[in-house]
Coordinates of C-alpha atoms in Angstrom, one line a residue:
X71 CA 26.5 12.8 -38.6
X72 CA 29.1 14.9 -38.3
X73 CA 30.6 12.3 -36.9
X74 CA 29.6 9.9 -38.9
X75 CA 31.8 11.6 -41.4
X76 CA 35.1 11.6 -38.8
X77 CA 34.6 7.5 -38.3
X78 CA 33.9 6.7 -41.8
X79 CA 30.8 4.3 -40.6
X80 CA 27.8 3.2 -43.0
X81 CA 25.7 5.3 -40.4
X82 CA 20.8 4.4 -41.6
X83 CA 18.6 5.6 -38.7
X84 CA 15.7 3.1 -38.4
X85 CA 12.7 1.9 -36.5
X86 CA 10.8 -1.5 -35.2
X87 CA 8.6 -1.5 -39.1
X88 CA 11.6 -0.3 -41.4
X89 CA 13.1 -4.5 -40.6
X90 CA 11.7 -6.5 -42.2
X91 CA 14.1 -10.6 -41.2
X92 CA 12.6 -12.9 -43.7
X93 CA 15.1 -10.5 -46.1
X94 CA 17.3 -10.0 -43.7
X95 CA 16.9 -5.9 -44.8
X96 CA 15.6 -2.2 -44.0
X97 CA 14.3 0.7 -45.3
X98 CA 17.1 3.1 -43.7
X99 CA 17.0 6.8 -43.4
X100 CA 20.3 8.2 -44.5
X101 CA 21.7 12.4 -44.9
X102 CA 23.2 12.3 -48.8
X103 CA 26.4 14.0 -48.6
X104 CA 26.0 15.8 -51.4
X105 CA 22.2 16.4 -51.8
X106 CA 22.3 17.8 -48.3
X107 CA 19.0 16.2 -47.6
X108 CA 18.0 13.3 -45.8
X109 CA 17.0 9.5 -47.8
X110 CA 15.7 6.0 -47.6
X111 CA 17.0 2.9 -49.3
X112 CA 16.8 0.0 -47.9
X113 CA 20.3 -1.3 -45.9
X114 CA 21.1 -5.2 -44.9
X115 CA 21.1 -5.5 -41.3
X116 CA 23.4 -3.7 -39.4
X117 CA 26.9 -4.4 -37.0
X118 CA 25.9 -2.9 -34.6
X119 CA 22.0 -1.6 -33.1
X120 CA 23.1 1.9 -31.0
X121 CA 18.9 2.0 -29.4
X122 CA 18.5 5.5 -28.9
X123 CA 14.5 5.1 -27.7
X124 CA 12.4 2.6 -28.0
X125 CA 9.1 0.9 -27.7
X126 CA 7.3 -2.5 -26.3
X127 CA 9.5 -4.4 -29.4
X128 CA 12.8 -3.2 -27.9
X129 CA 13.5 -6.2 -26.5
X130 CA 11.8 -9.0 -28.9
X131 CA 14.0 -7.6 -31.9
X132 CA 17.1 -7.6 -29.7
X133 CA 16.8 -11.0 -28.9
X134 CA 16.5 -11.6 -32.6
X135 CA 19.4 -9.6 -33.5
X136 CA 21.0 -11.1 -31.3
X137 CA 20.6 -14.9 -32.6
X138 CA 22.2 -12.6 -36.0
X139 CA 25.6 -12.0 -34.1
X140 CA 24.8 -8.5 -34.3
X141 CA 26.6 -6.8 -31.6
X142 CA 25.2 -3.8 -29.4
X143 CA 26.5 -0.3 -28.4
X144 CA 25.1 -1.0 -24.8
X145 CA 24.2 -4.9 -23.5
X146 CA 21.1 -2.9 -22.2
X147 CA 18.7 -0.4 -23.8
X148 CA 17.5 0.6 -20.6
X149 CA 17.7 0.5 -16.2
X150 CA 15.9 -0.7 -13.8
X151 CA 16.7 1.3 -11.0
X152 CA 14.8 -0.5 -8.6
X153 CA 17.4 -3.6 -9.8
X154 CA 20.8 -1.5 -10.9
X155 CA 20.4 -0.1 -7.1
X156 CA 20.3 -3.6 -5.4
X157 CA 23.4 -4.9 -7.4
X158 CA 25.3 -1.6 -6.5
X159 CA 24.8 -1.8 -3.5
X160 CA 26.4 -5.0 -2.6
X161 CA 29.7 -3.8 -3.5
X162 CA 32.0 -3.1 -1.2
X163 CA 33.0 -0.1 -3.1
X164 CA 30.1 1.6 -4.3
X165 CA 27.8 0.8 -1.2
X166 CA 29.2 4.2 -0.1
X167 CA 27.4 6.6 -2.7
X168 CA 24.0 5.7 -2.4
X169 CA 21.6 7.4 -0.2
X170 CA 19.1 5.0 1.8
X171 CA 16.8 3.5 -0.7
X172 CA 13.5 1.2 0.0
X173 CA 11.7 -1.2 -3.3
X174 CA 7.8 -0.2 -2.1
X175 CA 5.3 -2.2 -3.1
X176 CA 2.2 -1.4 -1.6
X177 CA 1.0 2.6 -0.2
X178 CA 1.4 1.3 3.0
X179 CA 5.5 1.1 2.5
X180 CA 5.5 4.5 0.3
X181 CA 3.3 5.7 4.0
X182 CA 6.5 4.4 6.0
X183 CA 8.9 5.3 4.3
X184 CA 8.2 9.1 3.4
X185 CA 7.3 9.5 7.4
X186 CA 11.3 7.4 7.6
X187 CA 12.9 9.3 5.5
X188 CA 10.9 13.0 5.8
X189 CA 12.5 14.8 2.6
X190 CA 12.7 11.7 -0.8
X191 CA 12.5 10.5 -3.5
X192 CA 9.5 8.7 -5.3
X193 CA 11.1 7.6 -9.1
X194 CA 9.0 4.6 -11.4
X195 CA 11.5 1.6 -11.4
X196 CA 12.2 3.1 -15.8
X197 CA 11.5 6.1 -16.9
X198 CA 13.7 9.2 -18.9
X199 CA 14.4 13.0 -18.9
X200 CA 13.3 13.1 -15.3
X201 CA 9.7 12.2 -16.1
X202 CA 8.6 9.5 -13.6
X203 CA 9.8 11.8 -10.5
X204 CA 8.5 13.5 -7.8
X205 CA 10.3 15.3 -4.9
X206 CA 7.9 15.0 -1.9
X207 CA 9.4 16.8 1.3
X208 CA 7.9 17.2 4.8
X209 CA 6.8 20.2 5.7
X210 CA 8.4 21.4 9.2
X211 CA 5.6 23.9 11.3
X212 CA 2.8 22.7 9.3
X213 CA 1.0 19.8 8.5
X214 CA 0.5 18.1 5.4
X215 CA 3.5 18.4 2.3
X216 CA 4.9 20.2 -0.4
X217 CA 5.2 17.5 -3.6
X218 CA 6.8 18.8 -7.2
X219 CA 7.0 17.0 -10.4
X220 CA 8.6 18.2 -13.8
X221 CA 6.9 17.7 -17.0
X222 CA 9.2 18.9 -20.1
X223 CA 8.7 22.5 -19.7
X224 CA 6.5 22.7 -16.9
X225 CA 7.3 22.8 -13.1
X226 CA 4.5 21.3 -11.2
X227 CA 4.5 22.2 -7.4
X228 CA 1.5 21.4 -5.2
X229 CA 0.2 20.6 -1.3
X230 CA -1.1 17.3 0.2
X231 CA -3.2 18.7 3.8
X232 CA -2.2 15.3 5.2
X233 CA -0.9 11.9 4.4
X234 CA -3.9 9.6 3.2
X235 CA -3.9 13.1 0.1
X236 CA -0.3 12.8 -0.6
X237 CA -0.6 9.0 -0.9
X238 CA -3.7 9.7 -3.6
X239 CA -1.7 12.3 -5.9
X240 CA 1.2 9.6 -6.0
X241 CA -1.1 7.7 -7.6
X242 CA -2.5 9.3 -9.8
X243 CA 0.0 10.7 -11.0
X244 CA 2.2 6.7 -11.3
X245 CA -0.3 4.9 -11.8
X246 CA 0.1 1.3 -11.5
X247 CA 3.9 2.0 -12.7
X248 CA 6.3 -0.1 -9.4
X249 CA 8.3 2.6 -7.5
X250 CA 11.3 3.0 -4.6
X251 CA 11.3 6.0 -2.2
X252 CA 15.1 7.0 -2.2
X253 CA 15.6 9.5 0.6
X254 CA 16.7 13.5 -1.0
X255 CA 20.1 13.9 -1.2
X256 CA 21.2 17.6 1.1
X257 CA 22.1 19.2 -2.4
X258 CA 23.9 22.1 -3.2
X259 CA 21.4 24.7 -4.2
X260 CA 22.6 28.6 -6.1
X261 CA 20.1 30.9 -4.4
X262 CA 19.1 28.9 -2.1
X263 CA 16.3 27.6 -4.2
X264 CA 18.1 25.8 -7.8
X265 CA 19.3 22.2 -7.2
X266 CA 22.7 21.3 -9.1
X267 CA 24.0 18.4 -9.5
X268 CA 25.6 16.6 -12.3
X269 CA 25.7 14.9 -15.0
X270 CA 29.8 12.3 -17.1
X271 CA 29.0 11.4 -19.9
X272 CA 31.2 8.1 -19.5
X273 CA 31.9 6.0 -22.7
X274 CA 34.0 3.4 -24.0
X275 CA 36.8 5.2 -27.1
X276 CA 38.2 3.3 -30.2
X277 CA 40.7 1.4 -28.4
X278 CA 38.1 0.1 -25.7
X279 CA 39.4 2.3 -22.6
X280 CA 36.8 4.4 -20.1
X281 CA 36.3 8.1 -22.1
X282 CA 35.0 10.5 -19.2
X283 CA 34.0 12.3 -21.5
X284 CA 32.8 15.7 -20.5
X285 CA 31.3 16.7 -17.4
X286 CA 28.4 18.6 -16.6
X287 CA 26.9 21.4 -13.8
X288 CA 23.1 20.8 -14.0
X289 CA 20.6 23.9 -12.4
X290 CA 17.6 23.4 -11.9
X291 CA 14.8 26.1 -12.9
X292 CA 13.6 28.0 -8.8
X293 CA 12.1 24.7 -6.8
X294 CA 12.2 21.7 -9.6
X295 CA 12.7 18.6 -8.2
X296 CA 14.8 18.0 -11.1
X297 CA 17.6 19.3 -12.5
X298 CA 16.7 18.1 -16.1
X299 CA 16.0 19.7 -19.0
X300 CA 17.6 23.1 -17.2
X301 CA 20.8 24.9 -17.5
X302 CA 24.3 23.2 -17.7
X303 CA 27.4 24.6 -17.4
X304 CA 31.0 23.4 -17.9
X305 CA 32.5 21.4 -14.0
X306 CA 35.8 22.1 -14.1
X307 CA 34.5 26.5 -14.4
X308 CA 31.7 26.1 -11.7
X309 CA 33.1 24.5 -9.5
X310 CA 35.0 26.8 -8.0
X311 CA 31.1 28.7 -7.3
X312 CA 29.5 25.2 -6.0
X313 CA 32.5 26.0 -3.6
X314 CA 33.6 29.1 -2.7
X315 CA 35.4 27.9 0.6
X316 CA 37.8 25.4 -1.5
X317 CA 41.6 25.8 -1.2
X318 CA 42.6 24.9 -5.1
X319 CA 44.1 21.5 -3.6
X320 CA 41.1 20.9 -2.5
X321 CA 39.4 21.4 -6.1
X322 CA 41.1 20.0 -7.0
X323 CA 41.0 16.1 -4.8
X324 CA 37.6 16.4 -5.7
X325 CA 38.2 16.0 -8.7
X326 CA 39.9 13.3 -8.6
X327 CA 37.7 11.4 -6.2
X328 CA 35.0 12.3 -8.8
X329 CA 37.0 10.7 -11.5
X330 CA 37.8 7.6 -9.5
X331 CA 33.7 7.4 -8.5
X332 CA 32.5 7.8 -12.1
X333 CA 35.1 5.0 -12.6
X334 CA 34.1 2.6 -10.3
X335 CA 30.6 3.2 -10.9
X336 CA 31.0 2.8 -14.1
X337 CA 33.0 -0.9 -13.5
X338 CA 30.1 -2.0 -11.6
X339 CA 28.1 -1.9 -14.0
X340 CA 29.8 -3.6 -16.1
X341 CA 29.7 -5.9 -13.6
X342 CA 26.0 -6.7 -13.6
X343 CA 25.4 -6.3 -17.3
X344 CA 28.8 -6.0 -19.7
X345 CA 30.1 -3.7 -22.0
X346 CA 29.2 -0.8 -22.3
X347 CA 29.8 1.9 -24.8
X348 CA 28.6 4.7 -23.3
X349 CA 26.5 5.8 -19.4
X350 CA 25.6 8.9 -18.8
X351 CA 26.1 8.4 -15.0
X352 CA 24.1 11.0 -12.2
X353 CA 25.4 12.3 -9.1
X354 CA 25.3 15.3 -6.3
X355 CA 27.8 16.5 -4.0
X356 CA 26.2 17.3 -0.7
X357 CA 27.2 20.2 1.2
X358 CA 30.1 18.8 3.1
X359 CA 31.5 17.5 -0.6
X360 CA 30.8 14.0 -0.3
X361 CA 29.7 12.6 -4.0
X362 CA 26.3 10.7 -4.9
X363 CA 25.8 8.2 -7.1
X364 CA 21.8 9.7 -8.7
X365 CA 21.1 7.2 -11.8
X366 CA 22.9 5.8 -15.1
X367 CA 21.5 6.3 -18.1
X368 CA 22.2 4.0 -20.1
X369 CA 20.1 6.9 -23.4
X370 CA 21.8 9.6 -22.9
X371 CA 20.0 12.7 -24.8
X372 CA 23.5 13.9 -24.4
X373 CA 22.1 17.4 -24.0
X374 CA 23.3 18.7 -21.5
X375 CA 26.8 18.3 -22.8
X376 CA 26.2 20.6 -25.8
X377 CA 24.2 23.0 -24.3
X378 CA 28.2 22.8 -21.4
X379 CA 30.5 22.7 -23.9
X380 CA 28.7 23.1 -27.4
X381 CA 31.9 22.3 -30.3
X382 CA 33.6 20.6 -27.9
X383 CA 31.1 18.2 -27.2
X384 CA 31.7 16.1 -30.7
X385 CA 33.4 13.0 -29.2
X386 CA 31.0 12.7 -27.0
X387 CA 29.7 11.3 -30.8
X388 CA 32.0 10.2 -32.7
X389 CA 32.7 7.8 -29.9
X390 CA 30.3 5.3 -30.3
X391 CA 30.5 5.3 -33.8
X392 CA 34.3 4.6 -33.0
X393 CA 33.9 2.0 -30.3
X394 CA 31.1 0.5 -33.2
X395 CA 33.4 -0.4 -35.6
X396 CA 36.0 -1.5 -32.4
X397 CA 33.7 -4.5 -30.6
X398 CA 33.4 -5.8 -34.7
X399 CA 36.8 -6.6 -35.5
X400 CA 37.3 -9.9 -33.0
X401 CA 41.0 -10.1 -34.7
X402 CA 41.8 -6.4 -32.7
X403 CA 44.5 -7.1 -29.4
X404 CA 43.7 -4.4 -27.1
X405 CA 45.3 -5.9 -24.2
X406 CA 49.4 -4.6 -25.5
X407 CA 47.8 -0.7 -23.8
X408 CA 46.5 -3.0 -20.8
X409 CA 49.8 -5.0 -20.2
X410 CA 52.4 -1.3 -20.7
X411 CA 50.8 0.2 -18.8
X412 CA 50.8 -1.8 -15.7
X413 CA 54.8 -2.8 -16.3
X414 CA 56.0 1.0 -16.3
X415 CA 54.1 0.8 -12.9
X416 CA 56.3 -2.0 -11.7
X417 CA 58.9 -0.7 -12.8
X418 CA 59.0 2.3 -10.3
X419 CA 56.7 0.5 -7.7
X420 CA 57.6 0.0 -4.8
X421 CA 59.0 4.0 -4.4
X422 CA 57.7 6.8 -1.5
X423 CA 55.5 8.0 -4.3
X424 CA 53.8 5.1 -6.2
X425 CA 53.7 3.1 -1.3
X426 CA 51.2 6.7 -1.0
X427 CA 49.4 7.0 -4.7
X428 CA 48.6 2.6 -4.5
X429 CA 46.5 3.7 -1.6
X430 CA 44.9 7.7 -2.7
X431 CA 43.7 6.2 -6.8
X432 CA 42.3 3.5 -8.1
X433 CA 43.7 1.5 -11.1
X434 CA 41.2 2.5 -13.5
X435 CA 42.2 5.4 -12.9
X436 CA 45.8 5.4 -12.5
X437 CA 45.9 3.7 -16.1
X438 CA 43.8 6.5 -17.2
X439 CA 45.6 9.7 -16.3
X440 CA 48.5 8.1 -17.4
X441 CA 47.0 7.7 -20.5
X442 CA 45.8 11.2 -21.0
X443 CA 50.0 11.6 -19.9
X444 CA 51.3 10.3 -22.9
X445 CA 48.6 11.0 -25.5
X446 CA 48.8 7.8 -27.4
X447 CA 52.6 7.6 -27.0
X448 CA 54.5 4.9 -25.7
X449 CA 54.8 4.5 -21.9
X450 CA 57.6 5.8 -19.8
X451 CA 58.5 5.2 -16.5
X452 CA 59.2 8.9 -15.9
X453 CA 54.8 9.7 -17.3
X454 CA 53.5 7.2 -14.9
X455 CA 56.2 9.2 -12.1
X456 CA 54.7 12.5 -12.6
X457 CA 51.1 11.5 -12.6
X458 CA 51.7 9.9 -9.4
X459 CA 54.0 12.7 -8.1
X460 CA 50.9 15.6 -9.7
X461 CA 48.4 13.2 -6.8
X462 CA 50.0 13.0 -4.1
X463 CA 51.9 16.0 -3.5
X464 CA 48.0 17.9 -2.9
X465 CA 47.2 14.0 -1.0
X466 CA 50.6 15.3 0.6
X467 CA 49.4 19.2 1.6
X468 CA 45.9 17.9 2.4

C-alpha cells in the first residue's frame, strides 16, 4: 500500500469468492488512507491482475479474465519444475547452470537415481516456500540414508536404515504428487552445517526494462535441507565472507557473472511462457565459484529481500504496480531506449575495448549497465565506453 501511494494505481484485494462475472465486478478490500483502516466495497473488474497465492479455481478464473482482455503481471502463477527444467536444458546458454535432474515416474526410478547421485533432492513438480522438498544423503560409512525436510518453523531430520525404508518415507511425504530427483549441489556452507544460497528479485520496471532489484544471501538453520524461512543478508556485504580468499577483482567478476546468469535465465523463461513482470530466481554458487540455478518462482513472497534490505526494498513492491500501468498503455512507445543504446554501442564498435567486451558481457547485461550509468539521461558514447572499460579492465587483470 505504501508503494501504491507512489504508483498512483487503484489497488484492491480479492479472492475467487468475491468475483461476480455477470456484473463484471468484485467485492474488494482496500486501505482507507483517511480512516487508516481496511474497508470493503464494490469495484469494476481490474485492468491488471496480480496473483498472490491461488487455489484450484485460479486457472479457470485467469482464462475468463484473458477472454475479457484483463492483463496479468505474470503469464503463469506457478512453475512446473519438471517442465521448466526440460525447456531450459534445451537452451545452450543455460544448460551449464542446471544440476543433473531426472523426471521420475515410479519408485524404481527414484531408487536408481538416488543410488546414482548419493546426495539428492526430491522435489514435487509444484510447491512453494520449500514445503515440498526432501534432501537425501547416503551415509558414508554406515548403511542407510539421512533424509530431511522442512515444515514452516520446524526441521525434520531422520535416518532410514535401508532403501526400502527410505522409499516408504518418500511415498508418505509426497503422496501421489509427481516428483523430480536432482543431484545435490556442493553448496558453500557456514559453520560446516548451514547451507547458503541466493534469492534474486528480478522484475521489469515502468519502462519494461529488466531490473535486478536485490540479491539476498540466505543462510539456512543448522542441518536444514533448505534456506527458505531462514536468515537473509545483502549479498554485496556477505559475498566476501563466503569467499574470503577472493580478491576484490575476483569478487567483481563473480558479480558480473551472476548478473549475466540472471538476465539469461529471465529471458530464457520468457521465451517459453511470455513476458514476466517479476521472477524470484533461486541460485547457488558452489565452493569452486560455479553458478547453479536452483529454481524459479512465479510468486515470490519477498520475505528475504525485506529481511536483508529493510526499507531499501520498497522498489520490489513499486515495480509491479508501475509495470501494471505500462502494460495497459498499448500506445506507449518503449522502443527509443532499445534503439538509443545499441546506436551508441555501434559508434564505438571496432575499438579494442568493445571487441573484448563482446566476449565477456551479454548484450542485455551491457545495456542494463549503461542504463544504470546514465540513469535515464540521454545515452552518450562516453558512458558506453566507461562501462565497457570497467568490465574489460577486470577481465584483463585476471
